[in-house]
PDB file of C-alpha atoms in Angstrom:
ATOM      1  CA  ILE A   1     -15.312   5.625  -9.537  1.00 48.00           C
ATOM      2  CA  ALA A   2     -14.211   8.187 -12.078  1.00 51.00           C
ATOM      3  CA  VAL A   3     -11.922   7.339 -14.964  1.00 51.00           C
ATOM      4  CA  SER A   4     -11.316   9.169 -18.188  1.00 51.00           C
ATOM      5  CA  ASP A   5     -10.320   8.195 -21.720  1.00 48.00           C
ATOM      6  CA  ALA A   6      -6.875   9.629 -20.945  1.00 51.00           C
ATOM      7  CA  ASP A   7      -6.286   7.025 -18.237  1.00 60.00           C
ATOM      8  CA  GLU A   8      -4.083   3.993 -18.700  1.00 67.00           C
ATOM      9  CA  PRO A   9      -6.235   1.307 -20.426  1.00 71.00           C
ATOM     10  CA  GLY A  10      -5.479  -1.222 -17.665  1.00 72.00           C
ATOM     11  CA  ILE A  11      -6.935   1.134 -15.062  1.00 72.00           C
ATOM     12  CA  VAL A  12     -10.052   1.779 -17.140  1.00 70.00           C
ATOM     13  CA  LEU A  13     -10.632  -1.955 -17.628  1.00 74.00           C
ATOM     14  CA  ALA A  14     -10.066  -2.740 -13.945  1.00 73.00           C
ATOM     15  CA  TYR A  15     -12.690  -0.162 -12.957  1.00 69.00           C
ATOM     16  CA  GLU A  16     -15.143  -1.408 -15.583  1.00 76.00           C
ATOM     17  CA  ILE A  17     -14.767  -4.988 -14.366  1.00 76.00           C
ATOM     18  CA  LEU A  18     -15.115  -3.919 -10.725  1.00 73.00           C
ATOM     19  CA  GLN A  19     -18.297  -1.999 -11.558  1.00 73.00           C
ATOM     20  CA  HIS A  20     -19.682  -4.961 -13.503  1.00 72.00           C
ATOM     21  CA  TYR A  21     -18.933  -7.279 -10.577  1.00 73.00           C
ATOM     22  CA  LYS A  22     -20.581  -4.935  -8.068  1.00 70.00           C
ATOM     23  CA  GLU A  23     -23.721  -4.844 -10.255  1.00 75.00           C
ATOM     24  CA  HIS A  24     -23.675  -8.635 -10.501  1.00 71.00           C
ATOM     25  CA  VAL A  25     -23.355  -9.004  -6.720  1.00 65.00           C
ATOM     26  CA  ASN A  26     -26.205  -6.551  -6.162  1.00 67.00           C
ATOM     27  CA  GLU A  27     -28.423  -8.572  -8.517  1.00 68.00           C
ATOM     28  CA  THR A  28     -27.544 -12.042  -7.228  1.00 65.00           C
ATOM     29  CA  THR A  29     -26.809 -11.706  -3.511  1.00 62.00           C
ATOM     30  CA  ARG A  30     -29.699 -12.532  -1.228  1.00 61.00           C
ATOM     31  CA  GLU A  31     -30.551 -10.327   1.710  1.00 60.00           C
ATOM     32  CA  GLY A  32     -28.370 -11.119   4.694  1.00 54.00           C
ATOM     33  CA  GLU A  33     -25.592 -12.627   2.556  1.00 51.00           C
ATOM     34  CA  ASP A  34     -22.272 -10.867   2.320  1.00 53.00           C
ATOM     35  CA  GLU A  35     -20.072 -11.285  -0.732  1.00 58.00           C
ATOM     36  CA  ASP A  36     -16.331 -11.098  -0.068  1.00 68.00           C
ATOM     37  CA  CYS A  37     -14.945  -8.755  -2.722  1.00 76.00           C
ATOM     38  CA  SER A  38     -11.501  -8.385  -1.167  1.00 81.00           C
ATOM     39  CA  VAL A  39      -9.697 -10.256  -3.968  1.00 83.00           C
ATOM     40  CA  LEU A  40     -11.320  -8.035  -6.576  1.00 82.00           C
ATOM     41  CA  TRP A  41     -10.575  -4.848  -4.650  1.00 83.00           C
ATOM     42  CA  ASN A  42      -7.006  -5.956  -4.126  1.00 87.00           C
ATOM     43  CA  THR A  43      -6.638  -6.490  -7.870  1.00 86.00           C
ATOM     44  CA  VAL A  44      -7.827  -2.932  -8.522  1.00 85.00           C
ATOM     45  CA  PHE A  45      -5.248  -1.649  -6.036  1.00 89.00           C
ATOM     46  CA  THR A  46      -2.571  -3.752  -7.750  1.00 88.00           C
ATOM     47  CA  VAL A  47      -3.499  -2.250 -11.117  1.00 86.00           C
ATOM     48  CA  LEU A  48      -3.225   1.232  -9.604  1.00 86.00           C
ATOM     49  CA  ALA A  49       0.186   0.353  -8.156  1.00 88.00           C
ATOM     50  CA  LYS A  50       1.476  -1.028 -11.456  1.00 87.00           C
ATOM     51  CA  LYS A  51      -0.224   1.244 -13.987  1.00 82.00           C
ATOM     52  CA  GLY A  52      -0.978   4.379 -11.979  1.00 82.00           C
ATOM     53  CA  THR A  53       2.565   5.458 -11.167  1.00 84.00           C
ATOM     54  CA  GLY A  54       2.881   9.181 -11.760  1.00 85.00           C
ATOM     55  CA  ARG A  55      -0.857   9.568 -12.361  1.00 83.00           C
ATOM     56  CA  PRO A  56      -2.036  12.733 -10.586  1.00 85.00           C
ATOM     57  CA  GLY A  57      -4.240  11.934  -7.604  1.00 86.00           C
ATOM     58  CA  VAL A  58      -3.632   8.178  -7.660  1.00 89.00           C
ATOM     59  CA  ILE A  59      -2.761   8.040  -3.954  1.00 92.00           C
ATOM     60  CA  ALA A  60      -5.923   9.878  -2.924  1.00 91.00           C
ATOM     61  CA  GLU A  61      -7.903   7.683  -5.291  1.00 88.00           C
ATOM     62  CA  ALA A  62      -6.543   4.482  -3.741  1.00 91.00           C
ATOM     63  CA  LEU A  63      -7.188   5.786  -0.217  1.00 93.00           C
ATOM     64  CA  ASN A  64     -10.771   6.730  -1.151  1.00 90.00           C
ATOM     65  CA  LEU A  65     -11.364   3.304  -2.688  1.00 88.00           C
ATOM     66  CA  LEU A  66     -10.001   1.653   0.452  1.00 92.00           C
ATOM     67  CA  LYS A  67     -12.658   3.493   2.482  1.00 92.00           C
ATOM     68  CA  GLN A  68     -15.321   1.700   0.411  1.00 86.00           C
ATOM     69  CA  THR A  69     -14.088  -1.696   1.579  1.00 87.00           C
ATOM     70  CA  GLU A  70     -13.691  -3.730   4.710  1.00 86.00           C
ATOM     71  CA  PRO A  71      -9.896  -3.742   4.454  1.00 89.00           C
ATOM     72  CA  ASN A  72      -7.738  -6.677   5.354  1.00 90.00           C
ATOM     73  CA  PRO A  73      -3.946  -6.573   5.774  1.00 92.00           C
ATOM     74  CA  ARG A  74      -3.286  -7.558   2.155  1.00 92.00           C
ATOM     75  CA  MET A  75      -5.449  -4.675   0.924  1.00 93.00           C
ATOM     76  CA  TYR A  76      -3.626  -2.243   3.197  1.00 94.00           C
ATOM     77  CA  ALA A  77      -0.293  -3.569   1.912  1.00 94.00           C
ATOM     78  CA  THR A  78      -1.354  -3.118  -1.707  1.00 94.00           C
ATOM     79  CA  VAL A  79      -2.569   0.432  -1.144  1.00 95.00           C
ATOM     80  CA  LEU A  80       0.761   1.080   0.564  1.00 95.00           C
ATOM     81  CA  GLU A  81       2.364  -0.213  -2.641  1.00 94.00           C
ATOM     82  CA  VAL A  82       0.392   2.433  -4.586  1.00 94.00           C
ATOM     83  CA  ILE A  83       1.711   5.069  -2.194  1.00 95.00           C
ATOM     84  CA  GLY A  84       5.285   3.780  -2.323  1.00 93.00           C
ATOM     85  CA  SER A  85       5.199   3.602  -6.120  1.00 92.00           C
ATOM     86  CA  ASN A  86       4.206   7.250  -6.265  1.00 92.00           C
ATOM     87  CA  ALA A  87       6.443   8.669  -3.551  1.00 91.00           C
ATOM     88  CA  ALA A  88       8.704  10.335  -6.107  1.00 90.00           C
ATOM     89  CA  HIS A  89       5.654  12.130  -7.555  1.00 90.00           C
ATOM     90  CA  ASP A  90       3.862  13.184  -4.357  1.00 90.00           C
ATOM     91  CA  THR A  91       5.755  14.821  -1.504  1.00 89.00           C
ATOM     92  CA  SER A  92       3.039  13.804   0.986  1.00 92.00           C
ATOM     93  CA  ALA A  93       3.401  10.087   0.182  1.00 93.00           C
ATOM     94  CA  PRO A  94       5.534   9.237   3.242  1.00 94.00           C
ATOM     95  CA  GLU A  95       2.944  10.732   5.614  1.00 94.00           C
ATOM     96  CA  TYR A  96       0.113   8.940   3.809  1.00 95.00           C
ATOM     97  CA  ALA A  97       2.063   5.679   4.084  1.00 95.00           C
ATOM     98  CA  SER A  98       2.838   6.161   7.781  1.00 94.00           C
ATOM     99  CA  ALA A  99      -0.765   7.100   8.630  1.00 95.00           C
ATOM    100  CA  LEU A 100      -2.199   4.149   6.731  1.00 95.00           C
ATOM    101  CA  PHE A 101       0.325   1.804   8.291  1.00 93.00           C
ATOM    102  CA  HIS A 102      -0.658   3.075  11.746  1.00 92.00           C
ATOM    103  CA  LYS A 103      -4.290   2.188  10.916  1.00 92.00           C
ATOM    104  CA  LEU A 104      -3.164  -1.270   9.843  1.00 91.00           C
ATOM    105  CA  GLU A 105      -1.177  -1.777  13.054  1.00 88.00           C
ATOM    106  CA  SER A 106      -4.095  -0.674  15.214  1.00 89.00           C
ATOM    107  CA  GLY A 107      -6.343  -3.234  13.496  1.00 86.00           C
ATOM    108  CA  ASN A 108      -4.732  -6.096  15.451  1.00 79.00           C
ATOM    109  CA  PHE A 109      -4.410  -8.328  12.408  1.00 84.00           C
ATOM    110  CA  ASP A 110      -2.375 -11.508  12.643  1.00 84.00           C
ATOM    111  CA  ASP A 111      -1.348 -11.757   8.976  1.00 88.00           C
ATOM    112  CA  VAL A 112       2.428 -11.528   9.506  1.00 89.00           C
ATOM    113  CA  GLU A 113       3.264 -11.912   5.803  1.00 91.00           C
ATOM    114  CA  SER A 114       1.058  -8.988   4.733  1.00 91.00           C
ATOM    115  CA  MET A 115       2.316  -6.886   7.638  1.00 91.00           C
ATOM    116  CA  THR A 116       5.908  -7.508   6.508  1.00 93.00           C
ATOM    117  CA  VAL A 117       4.981  -6.485   2.949  1.00 94.00           C
ATOM    118  CA  ALA A 118       3.272  -3.395   4.333  1.00 94.00           C
ATOM    119  CA  TYR A 119       6.482  -2.460   6.158  1.00 94.00           C
ATOM    120  CA  LEU A 120       8.351  -2.810   2.865  1.00 95.00           C
ATOM    121  CA  HIS A 121       6.070  -0.329   1.126  1.00 95.00           C
ATOM    122  CA  VAL A 122       6.254   2.184   3.982  1.00 96.00           C
ATOM    123  CA  LEU A 123      10.056   2.019   3.820  1.00 96.00           C
ATOM    124  CA  ARG A 124       9.945   2.459   0.044  1.00 95.00           C
ATOM    125  CA  ALA A 125       7.637   5.450   0.356  1.00 95.00           C
ATOM    126  CA  TRP A 126      10.132   7.180   2.626  1.00 95.00           C
ATOM    127  CA  CYS A 127      13.150   6.129   0.552  1.00 94.00           C
ATOM    128  CA  LYS A 128      11.701   7.085  -2.833  1.00 93.00           C
ATOM    129  CA  SER A 129      10.510  10.468  -1.649  1.00 91.00           C
ATOM    130  CA  SER A 130      12.552  13.533  -2.445  1.00 87.00           C
ATOM    131  CA  ARG A 131      12.667  14.331   1.251  1.00 88.00           C
ATOM    132  CA  PRO A 132      16.231  14.617   2.596  1.00 88.00           C
ATOM    133  CA  GLU A 133      15.297  12.689   5.750  1.00 91.00           C
ATOM    134  CA  GLY A 134      13.581   9.889   3.790  1.00 93.00           C
ATOM    135  CA  ALA A 135      16.269   7.219   4.061  1.00 93.00           C
ATOM    136  CA  ASP A 136      17.002   8.120   7.679  1.00 94.00           C
ATOM    137  CA  THR A 137      13.323   7.837   8.589  1.00 95.00           C
ATOM    138  CA  ALA A 138      13.097   4.489   6.799  1.00 95.00           C
ATOM    139  CA  ARG A 139      16.172   3.282   8.664  1.00 96.00           C
ATOM    140  CA  ASN A 140      14.634   4.332  12.001  1.00 95.00           C
ATOM    141  CA  ILE A 141      11.419   2.448  11.154  1.00 95.00           C
ATOM    142  CA  LEU A 142      13.435  -0.632  10.235  1.00 95.00           C
ATOM    143  CA  GLN A 143      15.478  -0.375  13.424  1.00 96.00           C
ATOM    144  CA  ARG A 144      12.292  -0.256  15.528  1.00 93.00           C
ATOM    145  CA  LEU A 145      11.083  -3.371  13.712  1.00 93.00           C
ATOM    146  CA  VAL A 146      14.390  -5.130  14.434  1.00 94.00           C
ATOM    147  CA  ASP A 147      14.352  -4.039  18.084  1.00 93.00           C
ATOM    148  CA  ASP A 148      10.728  -5.156  18.583  1.00 90.00           C
ATOM    149  CA  TYR A 149      11.008  -8.398  16.621  1.00 87.00           C
ATOM    150  CA  ASP A 150       9.441 -11.466  18.150  1.00 85.00           C
ATOM    151  CA  VAL A 151       7.854 -14.644  16.809  1.00 79.00           C
ATOM    152  CA  GLY A 152       4.482 -13.867  15.280  1.00 80.00           C
ATOM    153  CA  LYS A 153       5.462 -10.324  14.342  1.00 83.00           C
ATOM    154  CA  PRO A 154       6.566  -8.931  10.974  1.00 87.00           C
ATOM    155  CA  THR A 155       9.992 -10.227  10.038  1.00 88.00           C
ATOM    156  CA  PRO A 156      12.858  -7.856   9.265  1.00 91.00           C
ATOM    157  CA  ASN A 157      13.983  -9.591   6.064  1.00 94.00           C
ATOM    158  CA  ARG A 158      16.452  -8.910   3.237  1.00 95.00           C
ATOM    159  CA  HIS A 159      13.845  -6.980   1.241  1.00 96.00           C
ATOM    160  CA  LEU A 160      13.361  -4.470   4.036  1.00 96.00           C
ATOM    161  CA  PHE A 161      17.092  -3.960   4.502  1.00 95.00           C
ATOM    162  CA  SER A 162      17.550  -3.648   0.718  1.00 95.00           C
ATOM    163  CA  ALA A 163      14.845  -0.969   0.521  1.00 95.00           C
ATOM    164  CA  VAL A 164      16.682   1.142   3.093  1.00 95.00           C
ATOM    165  CA  MET A 165      20.013   0.608   1.333  1.00 94.00           C
ATOM    166  CA  ALA A 166      18.434   1.709  -1.951  1.00 92.00           C
ATOM    167  CA  GLY A 167      17.105   4.814  -0.191  1.00 92.00           C
ATOM    168  CA  TYR A 168      20.602   5.756   0.919  1.00 91.00           C
ATOM    169  CA  ALA A 169      21.949   5.050  -2.568  1.00 90.00           C
ATOM    170  CA  GLN A 170      19.457   7.574  -4.002  1.00 84.00           C
ATOM    171  CA  ARG A 171      20.642  10.363  -1.731  1.00 75.00           C
ATOM    172  CA  GLN A 172      22.931  12.970  -3.207  1.00 61.00           C
ATOM    173  CA  GLN A 173      25.151  13.135  -0.169  1.00 58.00           C
ATOM    174  CA  ILE A 174      25.696  10.172   2.108  1.00 57.00           C
ATOM    175  CA  GLU A 175      26.904  10.609   5.666  1.00 60.00           C
ATOM    176  CA  PRO A 176      28.563   7.723   7.500  1.00 60.00           C
ATOM    177  CA  ILE A 177      26.182   5.598   9.534  1.00 57.00           C
TER     178      ILE A 177
END
């Protein structure tokens, strides 16, 4: 994990603590044991989402870190938050978000709450992007979620609808729906 003195201090500290923890686990874990580091990894992703906005390469960095883990739905959702937070700074963010979300969906996880949060961040990635079709794409994703809704699936809630509305509000020219 590479950080520099120019990085946000919160990011530097998160990486230092993660590295320290990994060293500790390597020293104390017996062969055959597996230490669950998902909470720690998720915290690093949260720091990147909160403190890494606008930082060049932060999306690629989060995606590379995710590859070093055994991701669960909450981790996917938090990396999607990193992507959504940086959509205004990286024109490829919506595609990254959609591709990562597809991976999450194909994982057959049953964590409905994290899946709903993941949807929120995919919608935000499309809406915050400078792409003219961003809000329309987000609306189409939301509509598919509404059409496919069933018990035990992600819930189309007020946050998801609000994200799409905010996307339309950001557009320069709004056509009637």
